[in-house]
Coordinates of C-alpha atoms in Angstrom, one line a residue:
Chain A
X1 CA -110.9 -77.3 182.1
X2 CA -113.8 -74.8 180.7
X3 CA -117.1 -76.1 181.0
X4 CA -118.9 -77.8 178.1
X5 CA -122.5 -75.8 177.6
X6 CA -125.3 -77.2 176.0
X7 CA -126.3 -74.1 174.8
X8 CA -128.8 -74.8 172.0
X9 CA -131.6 -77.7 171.6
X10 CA -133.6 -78.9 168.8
X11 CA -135.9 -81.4 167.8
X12 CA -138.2 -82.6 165.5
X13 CA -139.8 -86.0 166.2
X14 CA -143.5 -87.4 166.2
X15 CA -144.3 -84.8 169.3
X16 CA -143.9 -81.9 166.7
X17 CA -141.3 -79.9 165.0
X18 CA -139.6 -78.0 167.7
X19 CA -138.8 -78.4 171.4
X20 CA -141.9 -76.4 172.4
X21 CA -144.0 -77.9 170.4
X22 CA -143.0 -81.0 171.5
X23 CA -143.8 -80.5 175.0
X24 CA -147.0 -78.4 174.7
X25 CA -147.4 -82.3 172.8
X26 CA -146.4 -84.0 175.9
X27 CA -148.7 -81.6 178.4
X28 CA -152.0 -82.8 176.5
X29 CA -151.2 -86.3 176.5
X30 CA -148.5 -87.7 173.6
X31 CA -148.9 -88.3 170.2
X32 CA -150.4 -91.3 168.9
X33 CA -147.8 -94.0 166.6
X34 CA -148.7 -94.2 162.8
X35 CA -148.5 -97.3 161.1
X36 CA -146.4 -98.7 158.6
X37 CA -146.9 -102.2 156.6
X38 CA -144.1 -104.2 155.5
X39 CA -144.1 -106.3 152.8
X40 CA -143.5 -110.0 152.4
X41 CA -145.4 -113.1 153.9
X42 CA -143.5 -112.6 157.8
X43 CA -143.7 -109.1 157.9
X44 CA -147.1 -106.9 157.9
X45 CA -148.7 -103.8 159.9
X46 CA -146.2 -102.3 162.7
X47 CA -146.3 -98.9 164.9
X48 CA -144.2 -96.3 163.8
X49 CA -143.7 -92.8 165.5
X50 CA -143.7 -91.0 161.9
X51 CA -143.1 -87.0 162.2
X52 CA -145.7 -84.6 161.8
X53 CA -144.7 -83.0 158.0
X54 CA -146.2 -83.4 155.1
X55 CA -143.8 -83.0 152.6
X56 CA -143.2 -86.3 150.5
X57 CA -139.8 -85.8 148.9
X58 CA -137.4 -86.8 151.1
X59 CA -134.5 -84.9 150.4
X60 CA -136.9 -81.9 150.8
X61 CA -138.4 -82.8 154.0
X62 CA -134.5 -83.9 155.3
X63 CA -133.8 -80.2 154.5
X64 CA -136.7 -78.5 156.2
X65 CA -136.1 -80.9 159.1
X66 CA -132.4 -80.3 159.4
X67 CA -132.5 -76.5 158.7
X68 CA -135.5 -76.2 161.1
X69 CA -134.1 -78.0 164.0
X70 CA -130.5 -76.6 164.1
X71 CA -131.8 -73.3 163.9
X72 CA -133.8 -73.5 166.6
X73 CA -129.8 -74.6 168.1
X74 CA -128.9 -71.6 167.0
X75 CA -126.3 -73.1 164.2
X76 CA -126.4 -69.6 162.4
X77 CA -124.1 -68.6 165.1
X78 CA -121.6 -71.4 164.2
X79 CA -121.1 -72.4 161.3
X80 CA -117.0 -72.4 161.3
X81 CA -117.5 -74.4 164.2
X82 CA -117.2 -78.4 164.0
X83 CA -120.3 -80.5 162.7
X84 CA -120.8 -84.1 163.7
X85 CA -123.8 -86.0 162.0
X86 CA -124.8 -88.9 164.2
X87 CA -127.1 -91.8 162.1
X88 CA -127.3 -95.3 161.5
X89 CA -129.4 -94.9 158.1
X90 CA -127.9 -91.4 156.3
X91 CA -130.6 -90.7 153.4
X92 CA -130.9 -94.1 152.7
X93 CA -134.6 -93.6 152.6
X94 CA -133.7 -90.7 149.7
X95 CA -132.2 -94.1 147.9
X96 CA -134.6 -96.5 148.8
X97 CA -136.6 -93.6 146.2
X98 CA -134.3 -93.8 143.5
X99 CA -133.5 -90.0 144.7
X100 CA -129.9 -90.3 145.4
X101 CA -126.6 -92.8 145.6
X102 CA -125.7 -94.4 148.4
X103 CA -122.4 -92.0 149.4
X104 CA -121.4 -91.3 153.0
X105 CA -119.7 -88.2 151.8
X106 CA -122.1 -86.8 149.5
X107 CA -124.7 -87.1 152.5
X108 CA -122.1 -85.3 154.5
X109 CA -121.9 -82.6 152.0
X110 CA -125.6 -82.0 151.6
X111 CA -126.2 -81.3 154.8
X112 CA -123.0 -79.1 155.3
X113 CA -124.5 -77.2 152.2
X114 CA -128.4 -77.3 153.8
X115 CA -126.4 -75.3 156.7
X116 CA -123.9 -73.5 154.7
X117 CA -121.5 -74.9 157.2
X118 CA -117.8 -74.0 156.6
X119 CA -116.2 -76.1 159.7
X120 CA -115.3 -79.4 159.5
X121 CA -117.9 -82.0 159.0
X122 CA -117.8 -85.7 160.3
X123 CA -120.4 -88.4 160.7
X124 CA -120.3 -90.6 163.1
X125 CA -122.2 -94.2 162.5
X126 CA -122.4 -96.5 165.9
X127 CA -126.2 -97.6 165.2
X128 CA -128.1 -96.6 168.0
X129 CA -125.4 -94.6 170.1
X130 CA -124.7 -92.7 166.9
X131 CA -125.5 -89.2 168.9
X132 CA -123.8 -90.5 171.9
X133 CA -120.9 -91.0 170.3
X134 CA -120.9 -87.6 168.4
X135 CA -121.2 -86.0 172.0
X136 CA -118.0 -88.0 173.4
X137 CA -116.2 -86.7 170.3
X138 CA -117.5 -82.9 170.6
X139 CA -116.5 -83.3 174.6
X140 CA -112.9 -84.5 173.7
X141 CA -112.8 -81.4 171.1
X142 CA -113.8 -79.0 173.6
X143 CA -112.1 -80.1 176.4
X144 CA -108.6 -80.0 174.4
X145 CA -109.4 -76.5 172.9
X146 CA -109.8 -78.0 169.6
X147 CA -113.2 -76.5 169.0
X148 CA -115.1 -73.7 171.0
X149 CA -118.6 -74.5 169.0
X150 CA -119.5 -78.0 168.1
X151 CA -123.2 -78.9 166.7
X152 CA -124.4 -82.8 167.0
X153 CA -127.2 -83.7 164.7
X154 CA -129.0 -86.8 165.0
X155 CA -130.8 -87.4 161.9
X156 CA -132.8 -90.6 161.2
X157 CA -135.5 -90.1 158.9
X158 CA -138.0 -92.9 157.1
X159 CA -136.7 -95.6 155.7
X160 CA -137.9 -99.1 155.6
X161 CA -134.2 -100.7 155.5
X162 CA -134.1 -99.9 159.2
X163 CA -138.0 -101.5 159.8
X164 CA -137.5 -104.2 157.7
X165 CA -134.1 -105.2 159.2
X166 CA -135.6 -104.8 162.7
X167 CA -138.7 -106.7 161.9
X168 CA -136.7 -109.2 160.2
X169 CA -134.8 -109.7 163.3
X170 CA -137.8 -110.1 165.5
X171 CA -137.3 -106.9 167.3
X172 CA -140.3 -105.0 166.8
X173 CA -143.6 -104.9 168.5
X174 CA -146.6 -105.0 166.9
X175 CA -148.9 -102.9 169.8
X176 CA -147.1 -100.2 171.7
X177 CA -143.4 -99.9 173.3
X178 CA -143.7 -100.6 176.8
X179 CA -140.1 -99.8 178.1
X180 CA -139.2 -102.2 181.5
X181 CA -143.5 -103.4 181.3
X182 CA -144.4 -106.6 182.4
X183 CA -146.0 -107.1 179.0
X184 CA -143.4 -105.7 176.9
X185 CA -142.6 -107.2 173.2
X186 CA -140.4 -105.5 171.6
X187 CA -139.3 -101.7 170.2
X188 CA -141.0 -99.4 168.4
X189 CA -139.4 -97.3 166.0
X190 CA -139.5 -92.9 165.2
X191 CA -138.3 -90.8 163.2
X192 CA -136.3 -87.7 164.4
X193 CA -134.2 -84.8 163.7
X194 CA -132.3 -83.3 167.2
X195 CA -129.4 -80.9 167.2
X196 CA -127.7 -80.0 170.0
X197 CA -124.9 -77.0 170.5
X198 CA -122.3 -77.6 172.6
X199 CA -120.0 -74.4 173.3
X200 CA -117.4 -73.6 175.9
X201 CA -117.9 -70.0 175.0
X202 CA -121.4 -69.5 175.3
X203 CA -122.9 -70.3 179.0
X204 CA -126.1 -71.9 179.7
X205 CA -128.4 -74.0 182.3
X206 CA -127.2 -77.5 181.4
X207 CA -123.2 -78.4 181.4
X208 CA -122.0 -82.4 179.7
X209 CA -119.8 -83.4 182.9
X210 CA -118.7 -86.3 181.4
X211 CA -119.7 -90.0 179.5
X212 CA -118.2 -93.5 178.4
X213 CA -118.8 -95.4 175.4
X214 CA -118.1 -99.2 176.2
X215 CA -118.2 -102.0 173.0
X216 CA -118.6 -105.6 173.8
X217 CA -118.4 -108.0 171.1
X218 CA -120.1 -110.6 173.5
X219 CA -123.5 -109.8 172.2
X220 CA -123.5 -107.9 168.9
X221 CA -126.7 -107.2 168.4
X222 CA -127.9 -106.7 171.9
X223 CA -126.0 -105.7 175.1
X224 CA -124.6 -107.3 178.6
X225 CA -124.4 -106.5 181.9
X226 CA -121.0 -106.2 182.2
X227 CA -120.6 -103.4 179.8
X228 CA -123.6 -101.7 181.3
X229 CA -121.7 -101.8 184.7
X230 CA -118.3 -100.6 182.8
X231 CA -120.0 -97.9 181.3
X232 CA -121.7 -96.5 183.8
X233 CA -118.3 -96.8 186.2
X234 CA -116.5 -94.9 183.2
X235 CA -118.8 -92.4 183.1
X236 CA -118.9 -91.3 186.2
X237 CA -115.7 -91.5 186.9
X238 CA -114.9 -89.5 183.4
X239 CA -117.5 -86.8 184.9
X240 CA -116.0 -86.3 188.4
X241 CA -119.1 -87.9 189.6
X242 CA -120.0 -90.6 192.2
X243 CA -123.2 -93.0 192.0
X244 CA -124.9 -91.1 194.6
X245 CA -124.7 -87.7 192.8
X246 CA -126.9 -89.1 190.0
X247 CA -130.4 -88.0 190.7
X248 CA -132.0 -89.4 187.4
X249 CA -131.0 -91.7 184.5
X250 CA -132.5 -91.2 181.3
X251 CA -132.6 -95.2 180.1
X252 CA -132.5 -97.1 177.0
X253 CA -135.0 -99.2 178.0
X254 CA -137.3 -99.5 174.7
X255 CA -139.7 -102.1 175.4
X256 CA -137.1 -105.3 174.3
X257 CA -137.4 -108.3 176.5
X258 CA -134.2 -109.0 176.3
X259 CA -132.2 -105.9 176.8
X260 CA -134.3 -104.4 179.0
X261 CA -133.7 -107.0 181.4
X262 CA -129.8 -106.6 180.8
X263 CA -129.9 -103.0 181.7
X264 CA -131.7 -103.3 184.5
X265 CA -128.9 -105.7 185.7
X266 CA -126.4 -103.9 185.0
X267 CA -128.0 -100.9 186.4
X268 CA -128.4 -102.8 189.7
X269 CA -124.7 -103.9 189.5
X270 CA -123.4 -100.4 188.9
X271 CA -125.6 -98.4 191.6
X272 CA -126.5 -99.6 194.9
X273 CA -129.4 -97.8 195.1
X274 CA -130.6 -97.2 191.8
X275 CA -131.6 -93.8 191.0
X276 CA -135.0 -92.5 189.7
X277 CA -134.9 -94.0 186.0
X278 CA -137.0 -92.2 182.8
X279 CA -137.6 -94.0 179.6
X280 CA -139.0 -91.7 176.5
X281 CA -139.6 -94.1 173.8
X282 CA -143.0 -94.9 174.8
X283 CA -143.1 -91.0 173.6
X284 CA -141.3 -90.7 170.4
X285 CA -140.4 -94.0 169.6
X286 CA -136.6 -95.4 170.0
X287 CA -134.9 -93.1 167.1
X288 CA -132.0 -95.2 166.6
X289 CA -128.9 -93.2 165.4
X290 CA -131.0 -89.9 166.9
X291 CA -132.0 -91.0 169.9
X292 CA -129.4 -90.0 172.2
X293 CA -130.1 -86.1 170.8
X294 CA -133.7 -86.6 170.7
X295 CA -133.8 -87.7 174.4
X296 CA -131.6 -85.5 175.9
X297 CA -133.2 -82.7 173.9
X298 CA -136.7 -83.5 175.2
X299 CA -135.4 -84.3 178.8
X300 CA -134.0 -81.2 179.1
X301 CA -137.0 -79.5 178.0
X302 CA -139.5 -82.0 180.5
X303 CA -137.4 -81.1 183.0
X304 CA -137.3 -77.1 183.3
X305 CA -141.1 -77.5 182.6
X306 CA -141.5 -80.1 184.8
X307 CA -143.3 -82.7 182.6
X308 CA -143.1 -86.2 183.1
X309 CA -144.4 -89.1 180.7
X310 CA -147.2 -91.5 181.8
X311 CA -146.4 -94.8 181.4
X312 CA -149.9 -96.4 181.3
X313 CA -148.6 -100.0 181.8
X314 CA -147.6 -102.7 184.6
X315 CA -143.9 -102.5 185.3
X316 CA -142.1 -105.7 185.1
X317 CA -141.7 -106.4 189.6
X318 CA -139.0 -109.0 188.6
X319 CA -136.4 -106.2 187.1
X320 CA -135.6 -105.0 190.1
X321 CA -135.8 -101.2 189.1
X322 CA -138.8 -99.6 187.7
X323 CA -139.5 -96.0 186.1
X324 CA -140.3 -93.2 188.4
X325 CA -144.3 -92.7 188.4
X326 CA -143.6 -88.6 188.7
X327 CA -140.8 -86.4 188.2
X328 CA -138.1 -86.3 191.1
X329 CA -138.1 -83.2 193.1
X330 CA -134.3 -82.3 192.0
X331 CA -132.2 -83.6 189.2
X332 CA -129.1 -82.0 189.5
X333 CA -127.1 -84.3 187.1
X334 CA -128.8 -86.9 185.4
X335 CA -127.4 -89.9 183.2
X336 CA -128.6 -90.5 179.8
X337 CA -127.8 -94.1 178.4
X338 CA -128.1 -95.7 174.9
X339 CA -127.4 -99.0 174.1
X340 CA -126.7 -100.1 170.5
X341 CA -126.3 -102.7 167.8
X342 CA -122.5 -103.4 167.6
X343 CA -122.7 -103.9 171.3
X344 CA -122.4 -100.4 171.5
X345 CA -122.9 -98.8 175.4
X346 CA -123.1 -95.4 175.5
X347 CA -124.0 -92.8 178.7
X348 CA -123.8 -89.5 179.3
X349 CA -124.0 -87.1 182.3
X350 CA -125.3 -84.1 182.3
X351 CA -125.9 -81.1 185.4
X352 CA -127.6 -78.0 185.8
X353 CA -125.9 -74.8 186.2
X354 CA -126.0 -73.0 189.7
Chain B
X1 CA -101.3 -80.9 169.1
X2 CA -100.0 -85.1 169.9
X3 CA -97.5 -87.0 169.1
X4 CA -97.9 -90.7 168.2
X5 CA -95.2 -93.3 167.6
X6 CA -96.4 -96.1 164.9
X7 CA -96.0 -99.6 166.7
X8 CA -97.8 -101.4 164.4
X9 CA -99.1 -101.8 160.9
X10 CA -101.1 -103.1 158.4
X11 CA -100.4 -101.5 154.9
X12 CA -102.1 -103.7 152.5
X13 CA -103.8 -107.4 152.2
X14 CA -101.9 -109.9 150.1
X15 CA -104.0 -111.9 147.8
X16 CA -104.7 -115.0 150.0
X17 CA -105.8 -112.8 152.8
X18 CA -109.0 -114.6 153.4
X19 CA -107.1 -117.8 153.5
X20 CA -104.6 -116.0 155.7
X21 CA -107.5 -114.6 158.1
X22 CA -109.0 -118.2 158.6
X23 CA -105.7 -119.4 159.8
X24 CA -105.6 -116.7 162.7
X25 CA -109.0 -116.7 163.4
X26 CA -108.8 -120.7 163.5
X27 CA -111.7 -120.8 160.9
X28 CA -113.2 -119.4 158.1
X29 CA -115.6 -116.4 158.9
X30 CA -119.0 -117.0 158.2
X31 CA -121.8 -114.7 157.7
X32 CA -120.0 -111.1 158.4
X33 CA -119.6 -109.6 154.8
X34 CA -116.0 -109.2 152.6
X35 CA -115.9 -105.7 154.0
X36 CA -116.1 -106.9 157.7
X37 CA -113.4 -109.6 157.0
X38 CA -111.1 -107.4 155.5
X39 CA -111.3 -104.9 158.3
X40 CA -110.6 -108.2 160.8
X41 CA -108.1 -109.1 158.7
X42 CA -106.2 -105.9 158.9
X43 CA -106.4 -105.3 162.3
X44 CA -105.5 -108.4 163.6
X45 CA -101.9 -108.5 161.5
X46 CA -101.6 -104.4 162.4
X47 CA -101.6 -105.5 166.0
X48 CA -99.7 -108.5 165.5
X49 CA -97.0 -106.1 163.8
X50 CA -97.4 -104.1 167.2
X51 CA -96.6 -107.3 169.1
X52 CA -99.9 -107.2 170.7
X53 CA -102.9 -109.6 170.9
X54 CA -105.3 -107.5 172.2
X55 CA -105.9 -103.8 172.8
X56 CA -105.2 -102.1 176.5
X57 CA -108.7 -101.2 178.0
X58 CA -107.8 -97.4 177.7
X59 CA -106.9 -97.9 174.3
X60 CA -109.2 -96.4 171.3
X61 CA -110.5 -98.0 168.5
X62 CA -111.4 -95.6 165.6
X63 CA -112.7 -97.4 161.9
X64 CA -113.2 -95.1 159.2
X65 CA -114.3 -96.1 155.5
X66 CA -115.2 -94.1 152.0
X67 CA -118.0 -96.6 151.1
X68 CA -118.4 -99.1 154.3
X69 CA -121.2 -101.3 153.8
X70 CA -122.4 -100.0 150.2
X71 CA -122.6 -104.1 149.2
X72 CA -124.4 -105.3 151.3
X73 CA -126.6 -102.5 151.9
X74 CA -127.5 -102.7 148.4
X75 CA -128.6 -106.5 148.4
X76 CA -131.0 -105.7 151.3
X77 CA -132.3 -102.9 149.4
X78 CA -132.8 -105.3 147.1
X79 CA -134.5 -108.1 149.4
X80 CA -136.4 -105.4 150.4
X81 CA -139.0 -105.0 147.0
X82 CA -140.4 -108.1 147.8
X83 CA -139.7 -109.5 151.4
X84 CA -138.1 -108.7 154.5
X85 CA -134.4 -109.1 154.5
X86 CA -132.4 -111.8 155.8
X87 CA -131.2 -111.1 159.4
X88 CA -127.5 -112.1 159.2
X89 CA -127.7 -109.7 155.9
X90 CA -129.3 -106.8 157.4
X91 CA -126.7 -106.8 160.2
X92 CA -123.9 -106.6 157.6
X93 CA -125.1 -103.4 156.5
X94 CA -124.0 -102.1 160.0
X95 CA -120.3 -100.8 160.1
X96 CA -120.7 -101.3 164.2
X97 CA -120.5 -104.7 163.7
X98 CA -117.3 -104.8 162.7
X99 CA -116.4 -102.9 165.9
X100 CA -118.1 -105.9 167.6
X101 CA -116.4 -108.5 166.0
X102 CA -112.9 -107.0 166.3
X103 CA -113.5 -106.3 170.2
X104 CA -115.1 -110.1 170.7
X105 CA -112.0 -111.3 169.0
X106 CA -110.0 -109.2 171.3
X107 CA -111.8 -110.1 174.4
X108 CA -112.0 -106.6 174.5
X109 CA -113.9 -103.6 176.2
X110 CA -113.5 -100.4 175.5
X111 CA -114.5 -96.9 172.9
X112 CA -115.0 -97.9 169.5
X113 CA -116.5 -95.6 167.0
X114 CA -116.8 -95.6 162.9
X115 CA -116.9 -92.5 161.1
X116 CA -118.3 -92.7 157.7
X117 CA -116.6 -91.0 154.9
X118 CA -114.4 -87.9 155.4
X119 CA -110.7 -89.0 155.6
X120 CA -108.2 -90.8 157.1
X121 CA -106.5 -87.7 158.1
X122 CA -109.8 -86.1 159.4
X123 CA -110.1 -89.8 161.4
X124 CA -106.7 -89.4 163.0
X125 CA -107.8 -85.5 164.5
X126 CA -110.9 -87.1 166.4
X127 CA -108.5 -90.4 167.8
X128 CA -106.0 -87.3 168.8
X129 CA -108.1 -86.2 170.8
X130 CA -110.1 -89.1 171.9
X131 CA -107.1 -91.1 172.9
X132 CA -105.3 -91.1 176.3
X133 CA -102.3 -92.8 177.1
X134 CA -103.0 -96.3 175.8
X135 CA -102.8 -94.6 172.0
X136 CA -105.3 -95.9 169.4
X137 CA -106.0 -98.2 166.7
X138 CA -106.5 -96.5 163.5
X139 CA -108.5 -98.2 160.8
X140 CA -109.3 -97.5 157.0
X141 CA -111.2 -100.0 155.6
X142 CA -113.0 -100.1 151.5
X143 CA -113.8 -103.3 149.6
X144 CA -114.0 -101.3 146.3
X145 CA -110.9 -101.6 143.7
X146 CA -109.9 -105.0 144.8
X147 CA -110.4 -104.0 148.6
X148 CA -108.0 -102.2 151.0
X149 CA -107.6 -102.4 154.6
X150 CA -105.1 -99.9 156.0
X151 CA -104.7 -100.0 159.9
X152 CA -102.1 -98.1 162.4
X153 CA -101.2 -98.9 165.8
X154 CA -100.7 -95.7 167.8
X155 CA -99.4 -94.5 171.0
X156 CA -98.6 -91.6 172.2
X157 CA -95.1 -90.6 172.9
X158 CA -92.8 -87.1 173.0
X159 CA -90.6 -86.4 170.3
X160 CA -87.8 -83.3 170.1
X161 CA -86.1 -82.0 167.5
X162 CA -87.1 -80.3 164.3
X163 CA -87.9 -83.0 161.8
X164 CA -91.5 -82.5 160.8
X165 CA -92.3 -82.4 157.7
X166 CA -95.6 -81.1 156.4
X167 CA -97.4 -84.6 155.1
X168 CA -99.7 -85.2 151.8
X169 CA -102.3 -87.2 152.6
X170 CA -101.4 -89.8 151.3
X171 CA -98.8 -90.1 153.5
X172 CA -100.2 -91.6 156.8
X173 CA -99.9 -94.9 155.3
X174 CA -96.8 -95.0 154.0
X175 CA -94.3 -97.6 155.0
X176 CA -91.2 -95.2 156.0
X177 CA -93.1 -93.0 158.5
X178 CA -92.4 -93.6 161.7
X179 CA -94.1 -91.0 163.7
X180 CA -97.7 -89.0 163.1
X181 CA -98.2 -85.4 164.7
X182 CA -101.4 -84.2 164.3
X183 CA -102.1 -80.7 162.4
X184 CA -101.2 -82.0 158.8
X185 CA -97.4 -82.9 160.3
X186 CA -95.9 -85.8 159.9
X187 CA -92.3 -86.6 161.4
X188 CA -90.5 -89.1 159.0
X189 CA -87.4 -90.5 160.2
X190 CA -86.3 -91.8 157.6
X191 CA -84.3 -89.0 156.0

């Protein structure tokens, strides 16, 4: 079986537009959230991790954003290559303005056309493990020789369907993300635009070994321990990989009472000695149908630079697990997990090159 | 290239197909959206056709629709000028839930995906070669034009000879075909 390269990054979230921008970001300190008020007599003022870009028509900024970020992929190079779109919203904010229909394919199309991409196009929709999900596809496309070149491209741009259905559902916080804190309340959303190029041709520091994607209907809206467990057993065991070969795990964990609680469990059940865990959405805000892009895009990029985030916050004690106050010495192969409405579990493993 | 044998299928719903769906589900759904229903309803007989209750864990679940959740999408957006949305109505707008639905009904865990828009035939290519050896569930499922909720059992199986015939697209859901081969082939056995 050839290798699966990940041999082009890029991102646009509320750290910048562009992977080194993002960490130059992350080296003085973060970005601060914005704030977005929602209307009606329950809802009101909540954080938001809005990108850095000024233009106001959406479909315009979407293009910018999309053209931006997968050139910095280096899509140019791919184009008869396979696409996959990974979001939960598509340019529902672009209808929200009365600036398109609601149409999955036309969606598909414009972007295709933003890229002048003549491969075939999909978009895959699994709410928060959108992007996860387009990476389990590209891996079963590359590893069967269907595909040499595949791009993912998480795109979730502002909308306030996706607030307002969150805040409606009690979800948000109304202060900060504070991912397995003592304190924590709830998420809080971001905005982001992340490509990542996958090739079996092209050779590069960071290899996808492997992932699972495990739906349980026993909690639609949230997720259970069991299916944490599953997935990270079917993960590893998909990547050739044993628990103690994981060095880091890049977790879901987005400030949720709730859920974070249930992964933590889960990750107790499925490691006996849990490794070093990162969260990033106290960074960039938990980018729903992006996220899993987003992350791995800026993990990647934290890691050769060796940045870490700060979490200035109590960690919950009664978890169990806790993140790791610096950067391990040597992540190998690391795990990156997103956990979804739909009872979506998704995880990922990644390793460095020799 | 793979081969799949059709176990199971679920062509079309009949005109009492919520009254139908209530009798296998024990009760009439509440709160999950017509589009949701009529996706449960069409994979539940598809694997009842397949003589099946439940998928194998291995198996793969792929849902694929031209307009998904446009309803009830729209009525949020519409909730939304003046007032948050309604929970329950904000989660319909989710085509993962019905993944959710179908695998809690199931007592199921395993990969479930939806890919929005495209074709079915582009949605059979990624189950190809997603699946392994347990085969997939292929959904289509659109509440426009009356509704329609189209749904294949598939496994995966080796098949000689020189019968393949090049498919329209149209084709993956017709009634006489009783193999799929991936590629824009379709074996049909019936000649």
């Amino acid at each position: 079986m050839k290798p699966i390269h990940l041999a082009g990054r890029g991102l646009a979230c509320s750290l910048g537009l562009g992977v080194e921008q993002a960490l130059t970001t992350l080296r003085r300190g973060g970005a601060q959230a914005s704030r977005v008020t929602l209307p009606g007599a329950m809802a009101g003022d909540y954080p938001f991790h809005a990108m850095p870009h000024g233009q106001t028509d959406w479909n315009e900024r979407a293009r910018d954003l999309v053209q931006r970020v997968s050139a910095e992929a280096g899509a140019q190079q791919i184009r008869d290559g396979v696409l996959l779109i990974a979001t939960s919203s598509f340019d529902i904010g672009a209808v929200e303005r009365g600036a398109t229909q609601m149409d999955y394919q036309a969606f598909a199309d414009k972007i295709a056309a933003w890229l002048d991409w003549t491969g075939p196009v999909h978009v895959v929709n699994t709410a928060c493990t959108s992007s996860l999900n387009a990476l389990l596809s590209a891996q079963a496309l590359l590893r069967r020789g269907a595909a040499a070149d595949v791009l993912i491209l998480g795109v979730e741009l502002d909308n306030r369907l996706t607030l307002g259905g969150f805040a409606a559902l009690q979800l948000l916080s109304r202060t900060a993300s504070q991912p397995f804190g003592a304190l924590r309340d709830g998420l809080v959303l971001g905005e982001a635009v992340a490509a990542l190029r996958l090739s079996t041709r092209d050779a590069a520091l960071w290899r996808l070994a492997g992932g699972a994607n495990v739906v349980d209907g026993e909690q639609p809206t949230g997720a259970s321990v069991r299916a944490v467990n599953e997935m990270c057993v079917r993960a590893l065991a998909d990547a050739g990989a044993t628990p103690d070969g994981i060095d880091l795990i890049k977790v879901q964990a987005a400030g949720s009472p709730g859920n974070d609680a249930v992964e933590a469990q889960g990750l107790r059940a499925a490691f006996t000695t849990v490794p070093p865990l990162v969260s990033l959405k106290t960074l960039i805000g938990h980018t729903m149908g992006a996220s899993g892009a987003a992350e791995i895009a800026l993990l990647t990029g934290c890691l050769e630079q060796d940045i870490w985030p700060a979490y200035g916050y109590e960690q919950d004690k009664e978890l169990g697990v806790a993140l790791a106050p610096v950067i391990p010495q040597r992540v190998r192969r690391f795990m990156a997990t997103i956990l979804g409405f739909g009872g979506s579990h998704a995880s990922v493993i990644l390793e460095r090159g020799a | 290239m793979k081969t799949f044998a059709i176990q199971g299928r679920c062509l079309a719903a009949p005109p009492d197909w919520r009254e139908r769906l209530a009798a296998m589900l024990g009760a009439k759904p509440r709160r999950i959206g017509n589009w949701a229903e009529l996706g449960l309803y069409g994979a539940l007989c598809c694997l009842a056709d397949a003589g099946e209750t439940a998928l194998p864990p291995d198996a793969l679940l792929m849902l694929g629709s031209r307009r998904g959740t446009y309803v009830p999408t729209g009525q949020v957006l519409d909730q939304m000028r003046d007032d948050l949305p309604m929970p329950l109505m904000f989660l319909q707008t989710q085509p993962s839930q019905l993944l959710a639905l179908l695998a809690a009904r199931m007592h199921w865990r395993g990969h479930a995906a939806f890919i929005a828009g495209g074709s079915p035939q582009a949605l059979l290519e990624l189950a190809a070669v997603q699946s392994g050896s347990a085969g997939a569930l292929l959904g289509w499922v659109d509440e426009m034009d009356g509704g329609s909720t189209q749904w294949l059992r598939l496994k995966p199986c080796e098949v000689g000879g020189n019968e393949w015939k090049p498919a329209a697209a149209e084709a993956l859901f017709m009634p006489d075909i009783t193999h799929l081969r991936t590629a824009g082939n379709i074996l049909d056995n019936t000649d």
